[in-house]
mmCIF file with all atom_site columns, C-alpha atoms in Angstrom:
data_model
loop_
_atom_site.group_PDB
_atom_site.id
_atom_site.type_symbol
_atom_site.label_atom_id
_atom_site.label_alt_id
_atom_site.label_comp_id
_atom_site.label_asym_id
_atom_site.label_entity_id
_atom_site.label_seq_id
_atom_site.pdbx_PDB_ins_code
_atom_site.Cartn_x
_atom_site.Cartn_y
_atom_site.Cartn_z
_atom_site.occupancy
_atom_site.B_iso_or_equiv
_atom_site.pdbx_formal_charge
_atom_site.auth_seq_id
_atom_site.auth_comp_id
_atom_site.auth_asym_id
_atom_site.auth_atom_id
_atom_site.pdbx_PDB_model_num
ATOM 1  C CA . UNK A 1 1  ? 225.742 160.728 61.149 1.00 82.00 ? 204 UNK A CA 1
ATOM 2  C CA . UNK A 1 2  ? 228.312 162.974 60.905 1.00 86.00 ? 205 UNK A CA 1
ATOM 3  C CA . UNK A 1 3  ? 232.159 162.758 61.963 1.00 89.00 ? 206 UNK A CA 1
ATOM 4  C CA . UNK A 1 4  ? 231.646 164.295 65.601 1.00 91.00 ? 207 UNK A CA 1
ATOM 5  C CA . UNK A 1 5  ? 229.575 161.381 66.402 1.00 94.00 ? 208 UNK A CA 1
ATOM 6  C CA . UNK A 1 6  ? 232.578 158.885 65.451 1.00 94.00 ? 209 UNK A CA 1
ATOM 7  C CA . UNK A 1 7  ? 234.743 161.104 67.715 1.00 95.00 ? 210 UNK A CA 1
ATOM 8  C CA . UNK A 1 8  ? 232.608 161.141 70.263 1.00 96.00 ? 211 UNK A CA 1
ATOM 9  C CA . UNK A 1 9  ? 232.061 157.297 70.313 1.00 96.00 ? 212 UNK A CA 1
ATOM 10 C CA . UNK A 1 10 ? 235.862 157.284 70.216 1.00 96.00 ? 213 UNK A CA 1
ATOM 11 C CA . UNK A 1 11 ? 236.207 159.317 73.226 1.00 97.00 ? 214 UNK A CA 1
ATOM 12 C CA . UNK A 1 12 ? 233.715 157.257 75.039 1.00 97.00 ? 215 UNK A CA 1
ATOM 13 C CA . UNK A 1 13 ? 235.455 154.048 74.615 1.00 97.00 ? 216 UNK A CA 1
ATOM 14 C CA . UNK A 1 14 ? 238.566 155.099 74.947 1.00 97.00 ? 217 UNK A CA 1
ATOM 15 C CA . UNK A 1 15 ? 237.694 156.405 78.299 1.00 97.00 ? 218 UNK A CA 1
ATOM 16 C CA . UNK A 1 16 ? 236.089 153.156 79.509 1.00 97.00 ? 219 UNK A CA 1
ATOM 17 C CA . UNK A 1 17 ? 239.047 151.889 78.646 1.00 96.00 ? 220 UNK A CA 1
ATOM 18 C CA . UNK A 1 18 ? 241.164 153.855 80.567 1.00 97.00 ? 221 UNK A CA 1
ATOM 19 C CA . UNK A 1 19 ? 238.597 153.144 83.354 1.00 97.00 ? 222 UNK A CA 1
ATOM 20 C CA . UNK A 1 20 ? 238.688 149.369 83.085 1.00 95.00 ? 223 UNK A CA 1
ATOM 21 C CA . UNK A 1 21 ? 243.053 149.330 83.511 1.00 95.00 ? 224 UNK A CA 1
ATOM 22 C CA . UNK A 1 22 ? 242.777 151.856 85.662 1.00 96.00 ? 225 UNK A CA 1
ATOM 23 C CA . UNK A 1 23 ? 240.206 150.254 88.499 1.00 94.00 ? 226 UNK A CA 1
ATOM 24 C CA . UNK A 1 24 ? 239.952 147.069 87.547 1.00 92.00 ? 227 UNK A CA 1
ATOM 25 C CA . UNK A 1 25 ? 242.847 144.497 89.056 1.00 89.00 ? 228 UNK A CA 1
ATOM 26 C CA . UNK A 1 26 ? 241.387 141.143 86.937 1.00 92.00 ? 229 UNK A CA 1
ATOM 27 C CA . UNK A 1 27 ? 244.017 140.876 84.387 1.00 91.00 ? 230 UNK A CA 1
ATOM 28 C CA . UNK A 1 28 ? 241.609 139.742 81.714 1.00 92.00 ? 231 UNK A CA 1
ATOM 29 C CA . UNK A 1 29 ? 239.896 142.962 82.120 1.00 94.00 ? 232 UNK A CA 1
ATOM 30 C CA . UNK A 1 30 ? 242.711 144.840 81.615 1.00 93.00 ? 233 UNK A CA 1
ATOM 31 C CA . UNK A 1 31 ? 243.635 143.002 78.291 1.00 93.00 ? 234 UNK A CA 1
ATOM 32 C CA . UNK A 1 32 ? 239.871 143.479 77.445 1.00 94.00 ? 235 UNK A CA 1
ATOM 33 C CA . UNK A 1 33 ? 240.204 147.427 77.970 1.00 95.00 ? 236 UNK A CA 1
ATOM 34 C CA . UNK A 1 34 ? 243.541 147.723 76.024 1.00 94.00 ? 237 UNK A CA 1
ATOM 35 C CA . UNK A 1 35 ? 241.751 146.173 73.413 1.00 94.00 ? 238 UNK A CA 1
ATOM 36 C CA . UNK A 1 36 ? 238.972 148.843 73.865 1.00 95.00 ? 239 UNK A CA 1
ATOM 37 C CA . UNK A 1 37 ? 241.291 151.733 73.521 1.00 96.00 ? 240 UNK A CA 1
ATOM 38 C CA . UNK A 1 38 ? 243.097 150.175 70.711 1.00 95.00 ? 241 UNK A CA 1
ATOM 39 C CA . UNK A 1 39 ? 239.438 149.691 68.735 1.00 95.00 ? 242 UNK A CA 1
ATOM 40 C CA . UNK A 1 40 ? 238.750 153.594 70.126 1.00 97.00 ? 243 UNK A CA 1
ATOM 41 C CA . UNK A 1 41 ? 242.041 154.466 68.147 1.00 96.00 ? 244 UNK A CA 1
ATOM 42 C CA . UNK A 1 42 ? 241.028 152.627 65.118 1.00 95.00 ? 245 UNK A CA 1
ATOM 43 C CA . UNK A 1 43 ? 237.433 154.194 64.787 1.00 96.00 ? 246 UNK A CA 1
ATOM 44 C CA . UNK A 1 44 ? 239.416 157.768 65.038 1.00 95.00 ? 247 UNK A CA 1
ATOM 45 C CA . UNK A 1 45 ? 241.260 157.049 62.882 1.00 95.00 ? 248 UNK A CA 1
ATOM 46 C CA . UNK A 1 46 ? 239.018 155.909 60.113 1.00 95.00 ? 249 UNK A CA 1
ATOM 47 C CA . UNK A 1 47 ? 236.998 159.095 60.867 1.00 94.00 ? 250 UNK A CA 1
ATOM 48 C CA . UNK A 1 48 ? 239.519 161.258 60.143 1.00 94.00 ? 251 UNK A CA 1
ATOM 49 C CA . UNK A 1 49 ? 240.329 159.204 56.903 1.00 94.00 ? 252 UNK A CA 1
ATOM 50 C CA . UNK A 1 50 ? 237.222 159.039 55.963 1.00 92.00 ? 253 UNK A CA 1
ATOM 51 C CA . UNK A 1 51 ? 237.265 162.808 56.950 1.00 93.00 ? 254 UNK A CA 1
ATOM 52 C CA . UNK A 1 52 ? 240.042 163.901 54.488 1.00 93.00 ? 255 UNK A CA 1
ATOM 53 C CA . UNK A 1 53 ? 239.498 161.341 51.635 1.00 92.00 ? 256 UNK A CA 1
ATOM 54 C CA . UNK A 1 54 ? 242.624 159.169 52.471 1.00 91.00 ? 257 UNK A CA 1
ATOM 55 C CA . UNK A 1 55 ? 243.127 156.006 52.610 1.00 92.00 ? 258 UNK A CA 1
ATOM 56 C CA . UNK A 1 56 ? 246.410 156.331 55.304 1.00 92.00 ? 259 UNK A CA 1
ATOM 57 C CA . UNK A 1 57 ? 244.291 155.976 58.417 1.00 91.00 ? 260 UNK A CA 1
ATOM 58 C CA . UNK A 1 58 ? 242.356 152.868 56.695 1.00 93.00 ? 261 UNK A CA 1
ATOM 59 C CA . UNK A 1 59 ? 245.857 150.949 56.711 1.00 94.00 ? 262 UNK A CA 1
ATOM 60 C CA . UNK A 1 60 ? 247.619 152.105 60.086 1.00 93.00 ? 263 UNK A CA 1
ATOM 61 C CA . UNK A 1 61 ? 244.024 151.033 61.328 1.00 94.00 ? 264 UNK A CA 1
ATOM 62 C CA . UNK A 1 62 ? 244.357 147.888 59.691 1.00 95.00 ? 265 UNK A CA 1
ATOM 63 C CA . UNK A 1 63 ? 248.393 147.437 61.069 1.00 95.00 ? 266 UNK A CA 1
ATOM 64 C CA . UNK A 1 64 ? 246.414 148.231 63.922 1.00 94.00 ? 267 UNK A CA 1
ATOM 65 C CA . UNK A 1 65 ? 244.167 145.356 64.346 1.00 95.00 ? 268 UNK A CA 1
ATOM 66 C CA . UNK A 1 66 ? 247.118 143.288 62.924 1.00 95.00 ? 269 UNK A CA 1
ATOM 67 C CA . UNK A 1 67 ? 249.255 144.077 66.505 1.00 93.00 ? 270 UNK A CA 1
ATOM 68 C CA . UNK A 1 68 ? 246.231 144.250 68.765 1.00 92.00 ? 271 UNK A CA 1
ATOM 69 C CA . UNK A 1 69 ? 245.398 140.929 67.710 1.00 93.00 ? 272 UNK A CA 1
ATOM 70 C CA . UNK A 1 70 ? 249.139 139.602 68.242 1.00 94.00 ? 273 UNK A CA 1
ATOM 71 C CA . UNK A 1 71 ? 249.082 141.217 71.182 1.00 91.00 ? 274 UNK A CA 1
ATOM 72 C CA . UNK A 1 72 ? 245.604 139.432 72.767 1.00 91.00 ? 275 UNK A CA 1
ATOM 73 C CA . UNK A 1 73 ? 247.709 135.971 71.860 1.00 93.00 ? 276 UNK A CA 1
ATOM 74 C CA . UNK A 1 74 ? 250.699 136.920 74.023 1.00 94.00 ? 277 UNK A CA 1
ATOM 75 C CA . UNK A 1 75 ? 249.019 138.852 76.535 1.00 92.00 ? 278 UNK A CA 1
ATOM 76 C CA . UNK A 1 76 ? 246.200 135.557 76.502 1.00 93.00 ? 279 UNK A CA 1
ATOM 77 C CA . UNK A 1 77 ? 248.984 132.562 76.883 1.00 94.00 ? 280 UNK A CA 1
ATOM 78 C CA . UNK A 1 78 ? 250.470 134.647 79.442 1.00 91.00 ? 281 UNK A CA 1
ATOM 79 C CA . UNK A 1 79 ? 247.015 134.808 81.674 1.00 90.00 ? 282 UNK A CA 1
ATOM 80 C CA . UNK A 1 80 ? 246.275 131.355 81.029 1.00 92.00 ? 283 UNK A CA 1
ATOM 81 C CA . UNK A 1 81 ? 249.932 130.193 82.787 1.00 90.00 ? 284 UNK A CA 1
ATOM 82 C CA . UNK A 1 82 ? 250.039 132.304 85.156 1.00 88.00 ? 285 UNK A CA 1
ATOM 83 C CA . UNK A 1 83 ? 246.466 131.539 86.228 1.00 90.00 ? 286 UNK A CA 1
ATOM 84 C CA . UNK A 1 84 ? 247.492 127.714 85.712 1.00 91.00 ? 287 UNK A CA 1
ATOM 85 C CA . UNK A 1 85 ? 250.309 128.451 88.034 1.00 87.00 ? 288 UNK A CA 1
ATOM 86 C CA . UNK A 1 86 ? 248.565 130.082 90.989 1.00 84.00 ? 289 UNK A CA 1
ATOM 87 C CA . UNK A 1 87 ? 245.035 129.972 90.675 1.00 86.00 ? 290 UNK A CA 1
ATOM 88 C CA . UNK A 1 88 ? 244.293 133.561 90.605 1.00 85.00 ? 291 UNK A CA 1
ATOM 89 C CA . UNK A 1 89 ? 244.512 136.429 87.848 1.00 85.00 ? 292 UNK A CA 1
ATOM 90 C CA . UNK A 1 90 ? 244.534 139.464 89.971 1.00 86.00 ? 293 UNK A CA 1
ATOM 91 C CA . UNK A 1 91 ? 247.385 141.815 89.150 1.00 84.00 ? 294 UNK A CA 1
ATOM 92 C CA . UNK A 1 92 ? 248.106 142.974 92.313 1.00 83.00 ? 295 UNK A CA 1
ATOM 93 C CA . UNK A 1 93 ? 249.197 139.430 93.563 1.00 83.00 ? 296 UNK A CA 1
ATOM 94 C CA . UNK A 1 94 ? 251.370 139.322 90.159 1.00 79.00 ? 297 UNK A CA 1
ATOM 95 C CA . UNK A 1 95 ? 254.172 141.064 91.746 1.00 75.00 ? 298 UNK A CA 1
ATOM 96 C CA . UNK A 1 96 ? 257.005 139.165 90.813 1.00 69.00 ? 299 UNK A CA 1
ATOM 97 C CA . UNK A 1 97 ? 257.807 136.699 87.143 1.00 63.00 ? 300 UNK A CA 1
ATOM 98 C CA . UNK A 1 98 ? 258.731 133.770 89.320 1.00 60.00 ? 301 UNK A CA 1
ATOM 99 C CA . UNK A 1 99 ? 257.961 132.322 92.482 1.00 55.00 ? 302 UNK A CA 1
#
């Protein structure tokens, strides 16, 4: 396997990514598709280390997953009230912080 391929997987899921915040309105989706691109970053990233014999892209990939996983904690706690507040998760009924 050669480099293109990791691009090209890269691509891919980055674009179903994009795809699932774009057209999806379930906000656990959404969170699951950030996630997605942010994974799609990483394996770029370690190509292109990987790529040019440096280890750089192995630790912003790494700072990477460090945030991404902060980030499905916050982004989690903030589905689970809201969903124990109203019963529903869509985003487009999530129009306003307080109700």
């Amino acid at each position: 396997m050669g480099y293109g391929h990791f691009l090209v997987l890269s691509a891919l899921l980055f674009c179903i990514g994009i795809a699932g915040v774009l057209f999806r309105r379930n906000a656990l989706i959404v969170l699951m598709s950030v996630e997605l691109m942010l994974n799609a970053g990483n394996i770029a990233m370690l190509a292109f280390s990987r790529m040019h014999a440096d280890t750089s892209g192995q630790t912003f990939a790494l700072m990477v997953i460090a945030v991404a996983a902060a980030e499905v904690a916050v982004g989690l706690a903030i589905v689970v009230a809201v969903f124990r507040g109203r019963r529903d998760v869509n985003i487009d009924h999530l129009n306003a912080m307080r109700n």
